[in-house]
Amino acid sequence: MNHDLVIIGAGPGGYIAAIRAAQLGLNVACIEKERMLGGTCLRVGCIPSKALLESSELYREAEHTFKDRGINVGDLELDLAKMLSQKDRTVKTMGGGIDSLFKKNKITRYSGHATITAPGKVVVDDGNEQTELDAKNILIATGSEPSTLPGIELDGDKVGTSTEALAYDEVPKHLVVIGGGVIGLELGAVWNRLGAKVTVLEYLDRILPTTDTEIAKEAQKIFEKQGLEFQLGCRVTGVKVNKKTCDVEIADSKSIRCDRVLVAVGRRPNTENLGLENVGIEVDQRGFIPVNSHFETSAKGVYAIGDVIGGAMLAHKAEDEGVAFAEYLVTGYGHINYDTIPSVAYTNPEIAAVGKTEEQLKEAGIDYRKGSFPFLANGRARAMGQTEGRVKMLADAKTDRVLGVHILGPRAGDLIAECAVAMEFGASSEDIARCCHAHPTLAEAIKEAALAVDKRTLNF
């Protein structure tokens, strides 16, 4: 079979690249070894975790918040099986949606494992037969998988990754989360809300290592009030699995006994067994594929995007790279601005950011001004009963151009979009401050933070 473009992997980067390339007139094929399209994000990542986060938050609100608002729900009961079923239905529906998009855009799908055998040659093995494809161009978009630590053997049951933590058949009595990053905190929050004791172990002396320090410290205090326990600066050396329990071993400290362990220590690229050596591509020490600014690898006609090339391992980053790649391939121009890619932790409250942290600006020697506004002083947040957190804005001291925005608070993941758009257009804090924001809305906190950069907040 001959194709203009063969894409290996149908995750957010791969399937979006396929759609955009097809829109631009290319004959596109996409290879995916999993039955469902959508990659880790849809199957066992972003979507199912958000479904559980939403359901568990509703359960927590019904348990603790509704009575304060005069809503009596009677005897509250958790039906975990039904909650998990709703999550699975969400995933299935969205997976079917991608199938429909492939048909709509006339993208050929191949099921099986892909191997690059020579320049312009890809073999698909579905377990029964092999199909050789001829490709003018090849795009690698195979994503990533959870990492583990030396001394920890994943058994897919008591000791598992985020994949297993999305489908526990009962609420753990005590869940130990190894890793204080976004994935560990999100899934730790799910099971904490549903009744589990959750202990988060982090090697560093802080949680959320890529988050602005001030925001991360405030978030930790909030999570502790919600019941999460943290042990920072501890090195996990192993996990011993007993008949019904696990012992998490920590250097220079007592081991912790629990009934489940979630290993959330980051992700590693899926670059093995792709046949990269057949076209002379060498991965770096961490397994990532080196590319230039146009996503070209060292092999002519072979490109890579998403988690396999490093950087922020985010679905929307891979999607934007997929679009930029396809447009460059067809038109000779494709753009992505890595300084305006937002990130979100879907905890409660949410944590969202775009641009530089305060620490990064200090390290770079950039003179900046800072504005901050608490949700405690926001009318809509008061009405919602969600007043924890703040909006923090960082702007260049000379030009006033917004360099970074960090939000800890209700619906921060939605609010950050305004800031990303503003930064993409090179806005100053004054530009944002001068834009009328509807009242009462959470977005007013962004305007007030912009005003705070110039020390002229109106409501605090």
Tab-separated table of C-alpha atoms in Angstrom:
chain	number	residue	atom	x	y	z
A	1	MET	CA	0.000	0.000	0.000
A	2	ASN	CA	1.261	3.478	-0.885
A	3	HIS	CA	0.630	6.525	1.266
A	4	ASP	CA	1.877	10.108	1.324
A	5	LEU	CA	2.124	9.915	5.106
A	6	VAL	CA	2.177	6.972	7.500
A	7	ILE	CA	1.717	7.869	11.162
A	8	ILE	CA	2.741	5.432	13.887
A	9	GLY	CA	0.499	5.987	16.898
A	10	ALA	CA	-3.074	7.296	17.183
A	11	GLY	CA	-2.817	9.285	20.400
A	12	PRO	CA	-3.554	13.026	20.565
A	13	GLY	CA	-0.498	13.905	18.479
A	14	GLY	CA	-0.901	11.143	15.916
A	15	TYR	CA	-4.617	11.324	15.230
A	16	ILE	CA	-4.665	15.138	15.091
A	17	ALA	CA	-1.682	15.130	12.707
A	18	ALA	CA	-3.539	12.578	10.560
A	19	ILE	CA	-6.668	14.726	10.396
A	20	ARG	CA	-4.808	17.944	9.561
A	21	ALA	CA	-2.663	16.239	6.926
A	22	ALA	CA	-5.779	14.723	5.348
A	23	GLN	CA	-7.466	18.148	5.352
A	24	LEU	CA	-4.464	19.444	3.431
A	25	GLY	CA	-4.906	16.786	0.751
A	26	LEU	CA	-2.486	14.010	1.713
A	27	ASN	CA	-3.217	10.290	1.484
A	28	VAL	CA	-2.804	9.410	5.157
A	29	ALA	CA	-2.538	6.138	7.053
A	30	CYS	CA	-2.355	5.716	10.809
A	31	ILE	CA	-1.129	2.618	12.641
A	32	GLU	CA	-2.336	1.834	16.169
A	33	LYS	CA	-1.723	-1.390	18.094
A	34	GLU	CA	-4.524	-0.795	20.615
A	35	ARG	CA	-8.110	-1.563	19.647
A	36	MET	CA	-9.268	1.926	20.607
A	37	LEU	CA	-7.902	5.072	18.996
A	38	GLY	CA	-6.934	8.023	21.183
A	39	GLY	CA	-3.779	6.788	22.875
A	40	THR	CA	-2.958	6.814	26.567
A	41	CYS	CA	-4.766	10.128	27.033
A	42	LEU	CA	-8.152	8.736	26.064
A	43	ARG	CA	-7.833	5.113	27.172
A	44	VAL	CA	-6.010	5.298	30.521
A	45	GLY	CA	-5.016	8.924	31.055
A	46	CYS	CA	-6.573	12.370	30.729
A	47	ILE	CA	-10.177	11.408	30.021
A	48	PRO	CA	-10.849	8.553	32.466
A	49	SER	CA	-8.973	10.317	35.250
A	50	LYS	CA	-11.029	13.478	34.766
A	51	ALA	CA	-14.238	11.439	34.786
A	52	LEU	CA	-13.248	9.967	38.154
A	53	LEU	CA	-12.081	13.325	39.476
A	54	GLU	CA	-15.430	14.870	38.599
A	55	SER	CA	-17.445	11.992	40.094
A	56	SER	CA	-15.373	11.818	43.262
A	57	GLU	CA	-15.645	15.581	43.726
A	58	LEU	CA	-19.440	15.381	43.442
A	59	TYR	CA	-19.366	12.644	46.085
A	60	ARG	CA	-17.219	14.778	48.368
A	61	GLU	CA	-19.546	17.762	47.894
A	62	ALA	CA	-22.621	15.661	48.619
A	63	GLU	CA	-20.925	14.391	51.751
A	64	HIS	CA	-19.594	17.691	53.101
A	65	THR	CA	-20.919	20.718	51.220
A	66	PHE	CA	-24.551	20.227	50.233
A	67	LYS	CA	-25.958	20.454	53.781
A	68	ASP	CA	-24.300	23.845	54.241
A	69	ARG	CA	-26.328	25.037	51.249
A	70	GLY	CA	-29.613	23.657	52.510
A	71	ILE	CA	-29.539	20.565	50.306
A	72	ASN	CA	-30.281	17.368	52.227
A	73	VAL	CA	-29.411	14.267	50.212
A	74	GLY	CA	-30.351	11.688	52.829
A	75	ASP	CA	-28.183	8.653	53.359
A	76	LEU	CA	-25.216	8.883	51.018
A	77	GLU	CA	-23.917	5.692	49.434
A	78	LEU	CA	-20.986	5.113	47.083
A	79	ASP	CA	-21.604	2.818	44.116
A	80	LEU	CA	-18.015	2.425	42.903
A	81	ALA	CA	-18.896	-0.009	40.123
A	82	LYS	CA	-21.381	2.477	38.650
A	83	MET	CA	-18.843	5.306	38.949
A	84	LEU	CA	-16.271	3.255	37.074
A	85	SER	CA	-18.881	2.287	34.480
A	86	GLN	CA	-19.642	5.946	33.791
A	87	LYS	CA	-15.916	6.554	33.295
A	88	ASP	CA	-15.725	3.660	30.831
A	89	ARG	CA	-18.748	4.914	28.877
A	90	THR	CA	-17.112	8.315	28.515
A	91	VAL	CA	-13.951	6.724	27.138
A	92	LYS	CA	-15.853	4.443	24.767
A	93	THR	CA	-17.937	7.303	23.385
A	94	MET	CA	-14.907	9.475	22.701
A	95	GLY	CA	-13.012	6.564	21.155
A	96	GLY	CA	-15.888	6.011	18.751
A	97	GLY	CA	-15.760	9.703	17.922
A	98	ILE	CA	-12.164	9.402	16.696
A	99	ASP	CA	-13.157	6.414	14.541
A	100	SER	CA	-15.793	8.626	12.935
A	101	LEU	CA	-13.266	11.407	12.367
A	102	PHE	CA	-10.954	8.964	10.570
A	103	LYS	CA	-13.783	7.894	8.280
A	104	LYS	CA	-14.872	11.473	7.679
A	105	ASN	CA	-11.337	12.474	6.649
A	106	LYS	CA	-10.690	9.263	4.654
A	107	ILE	CA	-7.734	8.219	6.829
A	108	THR	CA	-6.715	4.576	6.459
A	109	ARG	CA	-6.322	2.796	9.764
A	110	TYR	CA	-4.035	-0.200	10.277
A	111	SER	CA	-4.193	-2.242	13.489
A	112	GLY	CA	-1.030	-3.809	14.854
A	113	HIS	CA	2.565	-3.133	15.804
A	114	ALA	CA	4.547	-0.945	13.417
A	115	THR	CA	8.209	-1.398	12.525
A	116	ILE	CA	10.210	0.869	10.249
A	117	THR	CA	12.195	-1.613	8.156
A	118	ALA	CA	13.918	0.744	5.704
A	119	PRO	CA	13.594	4.318	4.407
A	120	GLY	CA	9.971	4.750	3.353
A	121	LYS	CA	8.989	1.240	4.477
A	122	VAL	CA	6.780	0.339	7.449
A	123	VAL	CA	5.584	-3.161	8.314
A	124	VAL	CA	2.395	-3.652	10.327
A	125	ASP	CA	2.091	-6.892	12.313
A	126	ASP	CA	-1.411	-7.612	13.627
A	127	GLY	CA	-0.439	-10.941	15.148
A	128	ASN	CA	-1.700	-12.959	12.206
A	129	GLU	CA	-0.175	-11.359	9.152
A	130	GLN	CA	2.210	-8.622	8.137
A	131	THR	CA	1.403	-5.755	5.793
A	132	GLU	CA	4.132	-3.650	4.186
A	133	LEU	CA	3.389	0.015	3.578
A	134	ASP	CA	5.260	2.389	1.296
A	135	ALA	CA	5.406	5.896	2.710
A	136	LYS	CA	6.749	9.135	1.286
A	137	ASN	CA	6.879	10.384	4.872
A	138	ILE	CA	6.730	8.689	8.265
A	139	LEU	CA	5.662	10.324	11.527
A	140	ILE	CA	6.448	8.710	14.872
A	141	ALA	CA	3.860	9.626	17.517
A	142	THR	CA	4.013	6.654	19.865
A	143	GLY	CA	3.712	8.559	23.124
A	144	SER	CA	4.982	7.406	26.495
A	145	GLU	CA	4.380	4.932	29.311
A	146	PRO	CA	4.675	5.125	33.113
A	147	SER	CA	8.154	4.842	34.619
A	148	THR	CA	9.062	2.984	37.779
A	149	LEU	CA	11.947	3.015	40.268
A	150	PRO	CA	14.732	0.522	40.964
A	151	GLY	CA	13.582	-1.983	43.549
A	152	ILE	CA	9.900	-1.629	42.690
A	153	GLU	CA	8.307	-4.392	40.667
A	154	LEU	CA	4.934	-3.552	39.181
A	155	ASP	CA	2.499	-6.449	39.567
A	156	GLY	CA	-0.555	-4.746	38.040
A	157	ASP	CA	-2.508	-5.349	41.229
A	158	LYS	CA	-1.264	-4.163	44.604
A	159	VAL	CA	1.636	-2.270	43.056
A	160	GLY	CA	0.638	-0.459	39.893
A	161	THR	CA	0.680	2.714	37.851
A	162	SER	CA	-2.001	5.219	36.948
A	163	THR	CA	-3.569	2.589	34.678
A	164	GLU	CA	-4.440	0.333	37.611
A	165	ALA	CA	-5.388	3.287	39.834
A	166	LEU	CA	-8.177	4.147	37.393
A	167	ALA	CA	-9.888	0.821	37.996
A	168	TYR	CA	-9.488	-0.340	41.619
A	169	ASP	CA	-12.427	-2.658	42.335
A	170	GLU	CA	-12.744	-1.283	45.861
A	171	VAL	CA	-11.639	1.804	47.733
A	172	PRO	CA	-8.225	1.137	49.312
A	173	LYS	CA	-8.021	1.480	53.075
A	174	HIS	CA	-4.560	3.011	52.704
A	175	LEU	CA	-3.089	4.060	49.357
A	176	VAL	CA	0.554	5.077	49.151
A	177	VAL	CA	1.377	7.297	46.187
A	178	ILE	CA	5.044	7.384	45.184
A	179	GLY	CA	5.559	10.717	43.449
A	180	GLY	CA	4.163	14.157	44.237
A	181	GLY	CA	3.598	15.292	40.668
A	182	VAL	CA	0.344	15.947	38.838
A	183	ILE	CA	-0.649	12.320	38.163
A	184	GLY	CA	0.008	11.196	41.716
A	185	LEU	CA	-1.900	14.099	43.243
A	186	GLU	CA	-4.887	13.800	40.906
A	187	LEU	CA	-5.404	10.082	41.490
A	188	GLY	CA	-4.514	10.385	45.148
A	189	ALA	CA	-7.265	12.999	45.419
A	190	VAL	CA	-9.798	10.677	43.751
A	191	TRP	CA	-9.336	7.877	46.261
A	192	ASN	CA	-8.991	10.236	49.204
A	193	ARG	CA	-12.395	11.727	48.384
A	194	LEU	CA	-13.896	8.245	48.195
A	195	GLY	CA	-12.621	7.341	51.649
A	196	ALA	CA	-9.043	6.086	51.388
A	197	LYS	CA	-6.207	7.222	53.594
A	198	VAL	CA	-3.644	8.581	51.117
A	199	THR	CA	0.050	9.105	51.808
A	200	VAL	CA	2.145	10.843	49.154
A	201	LEU	CA	5.890	10.154	49.169
A	202	GLU	CA	8.103	12.596	47.255
A	203	TYR	CA	11.880	12.460	46.799
A	204	LEU	CA	12.192	16.245	46.490
A	205	ASP	CA	11.516	18.686	49.306
A	206	ARG	CA	8.344	19.934	47.580
A	207	ILE	CA	5.396	18.711	45.544
A	208	LEU	CA	4.695	19.629	41.913
A	209	PRO	CA	8.328	20.256	40.916
A	210	THR	CA	7.532	22.160	37.704
A	211	THR	CA	4.951	24.427	39.356
A	212	ASP	CA	5.671	27.917	40.661
A	213	THR	CA	6.997	27.353	44.199
A	214	GLU	CA	4.698	29.839	45.904
A	215	ILE	CA	1.645	28.245	44.299
A	216	ALA	CA	2.834	24.694	45.064
A	217	LYS	CA	3.351	25.478	48.760
A	218	GLU	CA	-0.099	26.993	49.077
A	219	ALA	CA	-1.616	24.007	47.251
A	220	GLN	CA	0.059	21.541	49.607
A	221	LYS	CA	-1.475	23.253	52.639
A	222	ILE	CA	-4.919	22.989	51.048
A	223	PHE	CA	-4.435	19.311	50.178
A	224	GLU	CA	-3.305	18.568	53.715
A	225	LYS	CA	-6.522	20.128	55.054
A	226	GLN	CA	-8.424	17.793	52.713
A	227	GLY	CA	-6.748	14.791	54.320
A	228	LEU	CA	-3.768	13.973	52.104
A	229	GLU	CA	-0.575	13.166	54.007
A	230	PHE	CA	2.835	14.110	52.619
A	231	GLN	CA	6.322	12.853	53.341
A	232	LEU	CA	8.819	14.979	51.440
A	233	GLY	CA	12.527	14.434	50.940
A	234	CYS	CA	12.167	10.663	51.231
A	235	ARG	CA	13.729	8.044	48.952
A	236	VAL	CA	11.705	4.912	48.332
A	237	THR	CA	14.026	1.901	48.034
A	238	GLY	CA	11.527	-0.860	47.392
A	239	VAL	CA	8.082	-2.339	47.890
A	240	LYS	CA	7.518	-5.693	49.566
A	241	VAL	CA	4.240	-7.375	48.647
A	242	ASN	CA	2.616	-9.505	51.337
A	243	LYS	CA	-0.545	-11.617	51.068
A	244	LYS	CA	-2.947	-8.756	51.704
A	245	THR	CA	-0.700	-5.742	52.240
A	246	CYS	CA	2.397	-3.968	50.936
A	247	ASP	CA	5.374	-2.546	52.805
A	248	VAL	CA	6.858	0.538	51.170
A	249	GLU	CA	10.506	0.747	52.178
A	250	ILE	CA	12.069	4.180	52.674
A	251	ALA	CA	15.767	4.958	53.125
A	252	ASP	CA	16.617	6.045	56.702
A	253	SER	CA	12.997	5.771	57.800
A	254	LYS	CA	10.325	3.304	58.870
A	255	SER	CA	8.526	1.409	56.142
A	256	ILE	CA	4.844	2.149	55.525
A	257	ARG	CA	2.270	-0.635	55.411
A	258	CYS	CA	-0.649	-0.153	53.030
A	259	ASP	CA	-2.952	-2.188	50.816
A	260	ARG	CA	-2.175	-0.526	47.480
A	261	VAL	CA	0.750	1.384	45.970
A	262	LEU	CA	0.485	3.840	43.079
A	263	VAL	CA	3.815	4.477	41.355
A	264	ALA	CA	3.629	7.924	39.746
A	265	VAL	CA	7.242	8.939	39.171
A	266	GLY	CA	6.991	10.200	35.617
A	267	ARG	CA	6.800	8.745	32.137
A	268	ARG	CA	9.260	7.414	29.570
A	269	PRO	CA	9.010	7.554	25.761
A	270	ASN	CA	7.781	4.592	23.738
A	271	THR	CA	10.719	4.351	21.346
A	272	GLU	CA	11.683	0.676	21.640
A	273	ASN	CA	11.017	-1.916	18.939
A	274	LEU	CA	10.136	0.648	16.290
A	275	GLY	CA	13.033	-0.205	13.982
A	276	LEU	CA	14.698	3.166	14.438
A	277	GLU	CA	18.096	1.556	13.950
A	278	ASN	CA	17.019	0.489	10.457
A	279	VAL	CA	17.037	4.127	9.342
A	280	GLY	CA	19.922	5.320	11.501
A	281	ILE	CA	17.986	7.103	14.245
A	282	GLU	CA	19.644	7.088	17.662
A	283	VAL	CA	17.687	8.038	20.773
A	284	ASP	CA	19.253	10.106	23.546
A	285	GLN	CA	20.165	8.841	27.035
A	286	ARG	CA	16.576	9.083	28.241
A	287	GLY	CA	15.143	7.375	25.151
A	288	PHE	CA	13.835	10.486	23.383
A	289	ILE	CA	14.131	10.977	19.622
A	290	PRO	CA	16.150	14.105	18.717
A	291	VAL	CA	14.411	16.371	16.194
A	292	ASN	CA	14.973	19.835	14.752
A	293	SER	CA	12.503	22.735	14.854
A	294	HIS	CA	10.496	21.131	12.034
A	295	PHE	CA	10.224	17.747	13.843
A	296	GLU	CA	12.688	16.158	11.393
A	297	THR	CA	14.779	13.298	12.747
A	298	SER	CA	18.240	12.375	11.508
A	299	ALA	CA	16.598	10.128	8.890
A	300	LYS	CA	15.261	11.842	5.782
A	301	GLY	CA	11.491	11.630	5.562
A	302	VAL	CA	11.058	10.476	9.169
A	303	TYR	CA	9.557	12.870	11.713
A	304	ALA	CA	8.528	12.672	15.384
A	305	ILE	CA	6.209	14.614	17.702
A	306	GLY	CA	4.709	14.428	21.176
A	307	ASP	CA	6.044	12.608	24.196
A	308	VAL	CA	8.703	10.769	22.173
A	309	ILE	CA	10.620	14.023	21.564
A	310	GLY	CA	10.512	15.257	25.159
A	311	GLY	CA	9.451	18.589	26.549
A	312	ALA	CA	6.148	18.889	28.353
A	313	MET	CA	4.363	15.528	28.181
A	314	LEU	CA	0.949	17.017	27.563
A	315	ALA	CA	-1.767	15.925	25.149
A	316	HIS	CA	-2.438	19.442	23.881
A	317	LYS	CA	1.271	20.026	23.276
A	318	ALA	CA	1.323	16.882	21.101
A	319	GLU	CA	-1.815	18.032	19.282
A	320	ASP	CA	-0.322	21.416	18.433
A	321	GLU	CA	2.869	19.713	17.271
A	322	GLY	CA	0.770	17.428	15.075
A	323	VAL	CA	-0.873	20.405	13.391
A	324	ALA	CA	2.419	22.294	13.019
A	325	PHE	CA	4.086	19.200	11.531
A	326	ALA	CA	1.321	18.583	8.977
A	327	GLU	CA	1.232	22.207	7.898
A	328	TYR	CA	5.015	22.350	7.563
A	329	LEU	CA	5.041	19.144	5.533
A	330	VAL	CA	2.475	20.473	3.045
A	331	THR	CA	2.989	24.246	3.057
A	332	GLY	CA	6.567	24.648	4.269
A	333	TYR	CA	5.443	26.550	7.341
A	334	GLY	CA	4.235	25.294	10.708
A	335	HIS	CA	4.276	27.205	13.988
A	336	ILE	CA	4.151	26.323	17.672
A	337	ASN	CA	4.975	28.638	20.563
A	338	TYR	CA	6.260	26.564	23.481
A	339	ASP	CA	6.153	29.596	25.788
A	340	THR	CA	2.353	29.720	25.671
A	341	ILE	CA	1.427	26.075	26.236
A	342	PRO	CA	-0.722	25.902	29.375
A	343	SER	CA	-0.600	23.130	31.971
A	344	VAL	CA	-3.321	22.053	34.386
A	345	ALA	CA	-3.506	19.844	37.471
A	346	TYR	CA	-7.136	18.813	37.970
A	347	THR	CA	-6.994	18.700	41.736
A	348	ASN	CA	-9.445	20.661	43.883
A	349	PRO	CA	-8.716	23.485	43.673
A	350	GLU	CA	-7.232	23.202	40.200
A	351	ILE	CA	-3.730	24.450	39.430
A	352	ALA	CA	-3.044	25.995	36.032
A	353	ALA	CA	-0.115	27.847	34.530
A	354	VAL	CA	1.253	29.324	31.346
A	355	GLY	CA	4.665	30.869	30.746
A	356	LYS	CA	7.532	31.245	33.194
A	357	THR	CA	7.559	30.654	36.928
A	358	GLU	CA	8.973	33.224	39.308
A	359	GLU	CA	11.981	30.972	39.912
A	360	GLN	CA	12.716	30.715	36.180
A	361	LEU	CA	12.643	34.478	35.787
A	362	LYS	CA	15.047	34.901	38.702
A	363	GLU	CA	17.425	32.286	37.286
A	364	ALA	CA	17.351	34.004	33.885
A	365	GLY	CA	18.062	37.385	35.472
A	366	ILE	CA	14.867	38.906	34.078
A	367	ASP	CA	13.519	41.897	35.998
A	368	TYR	CA	9.803	41.457	36.588
A	369	ARG	CA	6.815	42.789	38.491
A	370	LYS	CA	4.288	40.560	40.254
A	371	GLY	CA	0.575	40.933	40.812
A	372	SER	CA	-1.542	38.615	42.944
A	373	PHE	CA	-5.248	38.456	43.733
A	374	PRO	CA	-6.946	35.959	46.101
A	375	PHE	CA	-10.195	34.189	45.237
A	376	LEU	CA	-11.254	35.057	48.781
A	377	ALA	CA	-11.989	38.551	47.433
A	378	ASN	CA	-13.845	37.360	44.322
A	379	GLY	CA	-17.654	37.545	44.452
A	380	ARG	CA	-18.324	34.476	42.294
A	381	ALA	CA	-15.855	32.359	44.280
A	382	ARG	CA	-17.611	33.490	47.467
A	383	ALA	CA	-20.994	32.512	46.046
A	384	MET	CA	-19.593	29.118	45.023
A	385	GLY	CA	-18.023	28.571	48.427
A	386	GLN	CA	-14.641	27.980	46.757
A	387	THR	CA	-12.391	30.772	47.970
A	388	GLU	CA	-9.025	29.053	48.327
A	389	GLY	CA	-6.141	30.021	46.079
A	390	ARG	CA	-5.147	33.002	43.967
A	391	VAL	CA	-4.168	34.308	40.541
A	392	LYS	CA	-0.527	35.317	40.212
A	393	MET	CA	0.695	37.313	37.209
A	394	LEU	CA	4.306	38.034	36.259
A	395	ALA	CA	5.145	40.842	33.822
A	396	ASP	CA	8.357	42.271	32.424
A	397	ALA	CA	9.421	45.235	34.562
A	398	LYS	CA	10.332	47.350	31.516
A	399	THR	CA	7.825	46.402	28.823
A	400	ASP	CA	4.960	45.133	31.043
A	401	ARG	CA	4.607	42.121	28.702
A	402	VAL	CA	3.042	39.179	30.538
A	403	LEU	CA	5.675	36.484	31.085
A	404	GLY	CA	3.740	34.002	33.182
A	405	VAL	CA	0.414	33.415	34.916
A	406	HIS	CA	-0.199	30.903	37.697
A	407	ILE	CA	-3.647	30.090	39.055
A	408	LEU	CA	-4.601	28.040	42.095
A	409	GLY	CA	-8.337	28.049	42.451
A	410	PRO	CA	-11.750	26.997	41.131
A	411	ARG	CA	-11.834	26.200	37.397
A	412	ALA	CA	-8.259	27.348	36.963
A	413	GLY	CA	-7.938	25.065	33.936
A	414	ASP	CA	-10.590	27.059	32.107
A	415	LEU	CA	-9.402	30.456	33.325
A	416	ILE	CA	-5.835	29.926	32.091
A	417	ALA	CA	-7.009	29.966	28.449
A	418	GLU	CA	-7.536	33.731	28.557
A	419	CYS	CA	-3.975	34.176	29.765
A	420	ALA	CA	-2.519	31.874	27.105
A	421	VAL	CA	-4.305	33.801	24.356
A	422	ALA	CA	-3.179	37.116	25.816
A	423	MET	CA	0.440	35.959	25.938
A	424	GLU	CA	0.270	34.571	22.398
A	425	PHE	CA	-0.676	38.064	21.234
A	426	GLY	CA	2.102	39.654	23.305
A	427	ALA	CA	-0.269	41.349	25.730
A	428	SER	CA	0.854	43.475	28.640
A	429	SER	CA	-0.693	43.294	32.106
A	430	GLU	CA	-2.196	46.706	31.309
A	431	ASP	CA	-3.917	45.208	28.243
A	432	ILE	CA	-5.615	42.568	30.402
A	433	ALA	CA	-6.432	45.090	33.130
A	434	ARG	CA	-8.152	47.363	30.591
A	435	CYS	CA	-10.434	44.590	29.255
A	436	CYS	CA	-13.909	44.551	30.796
A	437	HIS	CA	-14.646	41.274	32.604
A	438	ALA	CA	-18.236	40.289	33.394
A	439	HIS	CA	-19.393	40.450	37.004
A	440	PRO	CA	-19.667	38.280	38.971
A	441	THR	CA	-17.228	35.819	37.368
A	442	LEU	CA	-14.100	34.001	38.422
A	443	ALA	CA	-12.318	35.648	35.486
A	444	GLU	CA	-12.440	38.968	37.331
A	445	ALA	CA	-9.611	37.590	39.480
A	446	ILE	CA	-7.399	37.613	36.380
A	447	LYS	CA	-8.205	41.262	35.717
A	448	GLU	CA	-7.509	42.117	39.358
A	449	ALA	CA	-4.164	40.265	39.277
A	450	ALA	CA	-3.267	42.300	36.193
A	451	LEU	CA	-4.182	45.470	38.092
A	452	ALA	CA	-2.089	44.226	41.009
A	453	VAL	CA	1.015	44.206	38.808
A	454	ASP	CA	0.688	48.010	38.900
A	455	LYS	CA	-0.406	47.950	42.567
A	456	ARG	CA	-3.928	49.204	41.830
A	457	THR	CA	-6.339	46.377	42.612
A	458	LEU	CA	-9.905	47.567	43.086
A	459	ASN	CA	-11.386	44.845	45.259
A	460	PHE	CA	-8.600	43.873	47.612
